[in-house]
PDB file of C-alpha atoms in Angstrom:
ATOM      1  CA  MET B   1      14.505  17.779  10.824  1.00 74.00           C
ATOM      2  CA  ASP B   2      12.570  14.911  12.918  1.00 95.00           C
ATOM      3  CA  ARG B   3      13.014  11.101  11.472  1.00 96.00           C
ATOM      4  CA  LYS B   4       9.627  10.430  10.727  1.00 96.00           C
ATOM      5  CA  VAL B   5       9.117  13.973   9.039  1.00 96.00           C
ATOM      6  CA  LEU B   6      11.951  13.579   6.576  1.00 97.00           C
ATOM      7  CA  PHE B   7      10.700   9.873   5.828  1.00 97.00           C
ATOM      8  CA  PHE B   8       7.796  11.495   4.508  1.00 98.00           C
ATOM      9  CA  ALA B   9       9.195  13.949   3.084  1.00 98.00           C
ATOM     10  CA  LEU B  10      11.588  11.792   1.122  1.00 98.00           C
ATOM     11  CA  ILE B  11       8.902   9.069  -0.028  1.00 98.00           C
ATOM     12  CA  ASN B  12       6.600  12.092  -0.785  1.00 98.00           C
ATOM     13  CA  GLU B  13       9.447  13.707  -3.367  1.00 97.00           C
ATOM     14  CA  GLY B  14       9.390  10.077  -5.319  1.00 96.00           C
ATOM     15  CA  LEU B  15       5.630   9.470  -5.248  1.00 98.00           C
ATOM     16  CA  GLU B  16       4.146  13.034  -6.098  1.00 97.00           C
ATOM     17  CA  LYS B  17       5.619  12.560  -9.467  1.00 96.00           C
ATOM     18  CA  GLU B  18       3.770   8.987  -9.496  1.00 96.00           C
ATOM     19  CA  GLY B  19       0.284  11.414  -8.633  1.00 97.00           C
ATOM     20  CA  PHE B  20       0.074  10.258  -5.229  1.00 98.00           C
ATOM     21  CA  LYS B  21      -0.382  13.317  -2.232  1.00 98.00           C
ATOM     22  CA  TYR B  22       0.518  12.301   1.105  1.00 98.00           C
ATOM     23  CA  LEU B  23      -1.808  12.144   3.975  1.00 97.00           C
ATOM     24  CA  LYS B  24      -0.580  13.100   7.537  1.00 96.00           C
ATOM     25  CA  SER B  25      -3.177  11.821   9.027  1.00 95.00           C
ATOM     26  CA  LYS B  26      -3.384   8.299   7.842  1.00 95.00           C
ATOM     27  CA  ASN B  27       0.652   7.640   7.128  1.00 97.00           C
ATOM     28  CA  ALA B  28      -0.209   7.051   3.670  1.00 97.00           C
ATOM     29  CA  PHE B  29       0.523   8.542   0.090  1.00 98.00           C
ATOM     30  CA  VAL B  30      -3.288   8.406  -2.070  1.00 98.00           C
ATOM     31  CA  LYS B  31      -3.838   8.323  -5.668  1.00 98.00           C
ATOM     32  CA  LYS B  32      -7.143   8.404  -6.878  1.00 97.00           C
ATOM     33  CA  GLU B  33      -7.515   7.261 -10.670  1.00 95.00           C
ATOM     34  CA  GLN B  34     -10.599   6.160 -13.236  1.00 94.00           C
ATOM     35  CA  GLY B  35     -12.544   5.358  -9.731  1.00 94.00           C
ATOM     36  CA  ASN B  36      -9.643   3.308  -7.957  1.00 96.00           C
ATOM     37  CA  GLU B  37      -8.279   4.463  -5.383  1.00 96.00           C
ATOM     38  CA  TYR B  38      -4.534   3.510  -4.753  1.00 97.00           C
ATOM     39  CA  ILE B  39      -2.914   3.450  -1.320  1.00 97.00           C
ATOM     40  CA  PHE B  40       1.222   3.215   0.208  1.00 97.00           C
ATOM     41  CA  ALA B  41       0.444   3.374   3.218  1.00 97.00           C
ATOM     42  CA  PHE B  42       2.713   3.227   6.209  1.00 96.00           C
ATOM     43  CA  ASP B  43       2.509   1.174  10.043  1.00 94.00           C
ATOM     44  CA  LEU B  44       4.797   2.477  12.434  1.00 94.00           C
ATOM     45  CA  TRP B  45       6.605   1.379  15.352  1.00 91.00           C
ATOM     46  CA  ASP B  46       6.832   3.571  18.723  1.00 92.00           C
ATOM     47  CA  HIS B  47       8.941   6.360  18.571  1.00 93.00           C
ATOM     48  CA  PHE B  48       9.578   5.540  14.848  1.00 93.00           C
ATOM     49  CA  TYR B  49      11.738   2.919  14.908  1.00 93.00           C
ATOM     50  CA  MET B  50      10.380   0.915  12.460  1.00 93.00           C
ATOM     51  CA  VAL B  51       8.359   0.976   9.908  1.00 94.00           C
ATOM     52  CA  GLU B  52       6.238  -1.724   7.250  1.00 93.00           C
ATOM     53  CA  SER B  53       4.618  -0.277   4.423  1.00 95.00           C
ATOM     54  CA  LYS B  54       1.506  -1.921   2.931  1.00 94.00           C
ATOM     55  CA  LEU B  55      -0.615  -1.412  -0.661  1.00 95.00           C
ATOM     56  CA  ASN B  56      -3.783  -1.132  -0.324  1.00 94.00           C
ATOM     57  CA  VAL B  57      -6.524  -0.688  -3.123  1.00 94.00           C
ATOM     58  CA  LEU B  58     -10.314   0.297  -3.471  1.00 93.00           C
ATOM     59  CA  VAL B  59     -11.521  -0.980  -6.826  1.00 92.00           C
ATOM     60  CA  GLY B  60     -14.003   1.539  -7.445  1.00 92.00           C
ATOM     61  CA  GLU B  61     -16.390  -1.361  -9.503  1.00 90.00           C
ATOM     62  CA  VAL B  62     -16.356  -3.579  -6.815  1.00 87.00           C
ATOM     63  CA  GLU B  63     -17.464  -1.231  -3.982  1.00 90.00           C
ATOM     64  CA  LYS B  64     -20.308   0.013  -6.217  1.00 92.00           C
ATOM     65  CA  ILE B  65     -21.038  -3.432  -5.660  1.00 89.00           C
ATOM     66  CA  LYS B  66     -20.399  -4.239  -2.441  1.00 88.00           C
ATOM     67  CA  LYS B  67     -22.282  -0.817  -1.498  1.00 92.00           C
ATOM     68  CA  LYS B  68     -25.332  -2.256  -3.586  1.00 94.00           C
ATOM     69  CA  ALA B  69     -25.610  -5.329  -2.272  1.00 93.00           C
ATOM     70  CA  TRP B  70     -24.842  -4.478   1.501  1.00 92.00           C
ATOM     71  CA  GLY B  71     -26.865  -1.099   1.582  1.00 93.00           C
ATOM     72  CA  LYS B  72     -26.949   0.668   5.097  1.00 92.00           C
ATOM     73  CA  LEU B  73     -24.275  -1.876   6.655  1.00 93.00           C
ATOM     74  CA  TYR B  74     -21.285  -0.989   3.937  1.00 91.00           C
ATOM     75  CA  ASP B  75     -18.244   0.581   5.050  1.00 88.00           C
ATOM     76  CA  LYS B  76     -15.446   1.821   2.770  1.00 84.00           C
ATOM     77  CA  PHE B  77     -12.602  -0.653   3.155  1.00 82.00           C
ATOM     78  CA  VAL B  78     -10.084  -1.817   1.421  1.00 86.00           C
ATOM     79  CA  THR B  79     -11.064  -4.160  -1.725  1.00 84.00           C
ATOM     80  CA  VAL B  80      -7.187  -5.483  -2.199  1.00 86.00           C
ATOM     81  CA  GLY B  81      -4.086  -5.335   0.049  1.00 87.00           C
ATOM     82  CA  ARG B  82      -1.453  -6.906   2.036  1.00 88.00           C
ATOM     83  CA  VAL B  83       1.343  -5.625   4.119  1.00 89.00           C
ATOM     84  CA  LYS B  84       4.335  -6.273   2.512  1.00 89.00           C
ATOM     85  CA  SER B  85       6.207  -8.762   4.349  1.00 85.00           C
ATOM     86  CA  TYR B  86       3.217 -11.013   3.086  1.00 82.00           C
ATOM     87  CA  LEU B  87       3.451  -9.534  -0.646  1.00 81.00           C
ATOM     88  CA  VAL B  88       6.894 -10.471  -1.309  1.00 77.00           C
ATOM     89  CA  GLY B  89       7.358 -13.708   0.844  1.00 72.00           C
ATOM     90  CA  LYS B  90      10.341 -12.750   2.909  1.00 68.00           C
ATOM     91  CA  PRO B  91       9.172 -11.338   6.355  1.00 64.00           C
ATOM     92  CA  SER B  92      12.566  -9.928   6.987  1.00 65.00           C
ATOM     93  CA  GLU B  93      11.884  -7.589   3.793  1.00 69.00           C
ATOM     94  CA  GLY B  94       8.752  -6.353   5.301  1.00 75.00           C
ATOM     95  CA  GLN B  95      10.023  -3.891   8.217  1.00 82.00           C
ATOM     96  CA  VAL B  96      12.764  -1.448   7.970  1.00 88.00           C
ATOM     97  CA  ILE B  97      14.767   0.265  10.483  1.00 89.00           C
ATOM     98  CA  THR B  98      14.214   4.332  11.316  1.00 94.00           C
ATOM     99  CA  ASP B  99      16.295   4.579  14.464  1.00 94.00           C
ATOM    100  CA  THR B 100      18.721   7.070  13.084  1.00 94.00           C
ATOM    101  CA  GLU B 101      19.015   9.356   9.616  1.00 95.00           C
ATOM    102  CA  GLU B 102      21.147   7.315   7.803  1.00 96.00           C
ATOM    103  CA  ASN B 103      18.241   4.242   8.337  1.00 95.00           C
ATOM    104  CA  VAL B 104      15.886   6.782   7.463  1.00 96.00           C
ATOM    105  CA  ARG B 105      17.560   7.371   4.319  1.00 96.00           C
ATOM    106  CA  LYS B 106      18.302   3.533   3.561  1.00 96.00           C
ATOM    107  CA  ALA B 107      14.669   2.660   4.097  1.00 95.00           C
ATOM    108  CA  ALA B 108      13.265   5.562   2.147  1.00 97.00           C
ATOM    109  CA  LYS B 109      15.076   4.725  -0.981  1.00 96.00           C
ATOM    110  CA  GLY B 110      14.287   0.851  -0.080  1.00 94.00           C
ATOM    111  CA  GLU B 111      10.548   2.063  -0.014  1.00 95.00           C
ATOM    112  CA  LEU B 112      10.743   3.703  -3.124  1.00 97.00           C
ATOM    113  CA  GLU B 113      12.739   0.878  -5.185  1.00 95.00           C
ATOM    114  CA  PHE B 114       9.797  -1.091  -3.721  1.00 94.00           C
ATOM    115  CA  TYR B 115       7.333   0.886  -5.461  1.00 96.00           C
ATOM    116  CA  SER B 116       8.674   0.702  -8.336  1.00 96.00           C
ATOM    117  CA  SER B 117       9.705  -3.135  -8.967  1.00 94.00           C
ATOM    118  CA  PHE B 118       6.516  -3.810  -7.106  1.00 93.00           C
ATOM    119  CA  ALA B 119       3.909  -1.611  -6.503  1.00 95.00           C
ATOM    120  CA  LYS B 120       2.918  -0.197  -9.553  1.00 95.00           C
ATOM    121  CA  GLY B 121       2.810  -3.730 -11.329  1.00 94.00           C
ATOM    122  CA  TYR B 122       0.488  -4.408  -8.028  1.00 92.00           C
ATOM    123  CA  TYR B 123      -2.190  -1.880  -8.732  1.00 94.00           C
ATOM    124  CA  GLU B 124      -1.868  -2.916 -12.141  1.00 93.00           C
ATOM    125  CA  ARG B 125      -2.695  -6.700 -11.330  1.00 90.00           C
ATOM    126  CA  ALA B 126      -5.582  -5.542  -8.589  1.00 89.00           C
ATOM    127  CA  THR B 127      -7.349  -3.555 -10.777  1.00 92.00           C
ATOM    128  CA  ASN B 128      -7.403  -5.376 -13.603  1.00 90.00           C
ATOM    129  CA  TYR B 129     -11.149  -7.316 -14.026  1.00 85.00           C
ATOM    130  CA  LYS B 130      -9.762 -10.024 -15.876  1.00 87.00           C
ATOM    131  CA  TYR B 131      -6.298 -11.021 -13.762  1.00 84.00           C
ATOM    132  CA  LEU B 132      -8.565 -10.510 -10.169  1.00 80.00           C
ATOM    133  CA  ASN B 133     -11.289 -13.038 -11.867  1.00 81.00           C
ATOM    134  CA  ASP B 134      -8.910 -15.829 -13.004  1.00 82.00           C
ATOM    135  CA  ARG B 135      -7.338 -15.328  -9.272  1.00 77.00           C
ATOM    136  CA  LEU B 136     -10.375 -15.518  -7.465  1.00 75.00           C
ATOM    137  CA  ASN B 137     -12.087 -17.930  -9.373  1.00 78.00           C
ATOM    138  CA  ASN B 138      -9.653 -20.791 -10.653  1.00 81.00           C
ATOM    139  CA  THR B 139      -8.776 -21.794  -7.499  1.00 71.00           C
ATOM    140  CA  PRO B 140     -11.827 -21.737  -4.894  1.00 67.00           C
ATOM    141  CA  GLY B 141     -10.972 -21.971  -1.418  1.00 65.00           C
ATOM    142  CA  GLU B 142      -7.539 -20.932  -1.558  1.00 62.00           C
ATOM    143  CA  GLU B 143      -6.032 -18.282   0.298  1.00 57.00           C
ATOM    144  CA  LEU B 144      -5.035 -15.719  -1.535  1.00 57.00           C
ATOM    145  CA  TYR B 145      -2.802 -12.801  -1.537  1.00 53.00           C
ATOM    146  CA  LEU B 146      -3.175 -10.657  -4.012  1.00 51.00           C
TER     147      LEU B 146
END
């Protein structure tokens, strides 16, 4: 089996239980729930040598406000999101090597553990309006990586 196909098949086994659907064209897993869209996506290096995950969220109510404010200029884009290395604060943990089948299996296992230990909570916080309001308004001007 091709390494890329194996990687996404292994990730899919874990995430479909959580309600995610694999979108091959986007190298991403998407879950739509209560007007929000949760995206667990992957940037891929040439020859599937390495991958880096990123967590993105389209917050339904925020997108409605953006659409109303921007009118025809509105473009559906991530409300909140960032690549893994910035989210966990450890660049060395962001990119994972996928050059062999063994490394692909290790990488997939690590990404599923990352989902369970970090991404799930991130998605919950990113759609919690009180949390977002506190983060955005209590420290104006601060660069925030939610």
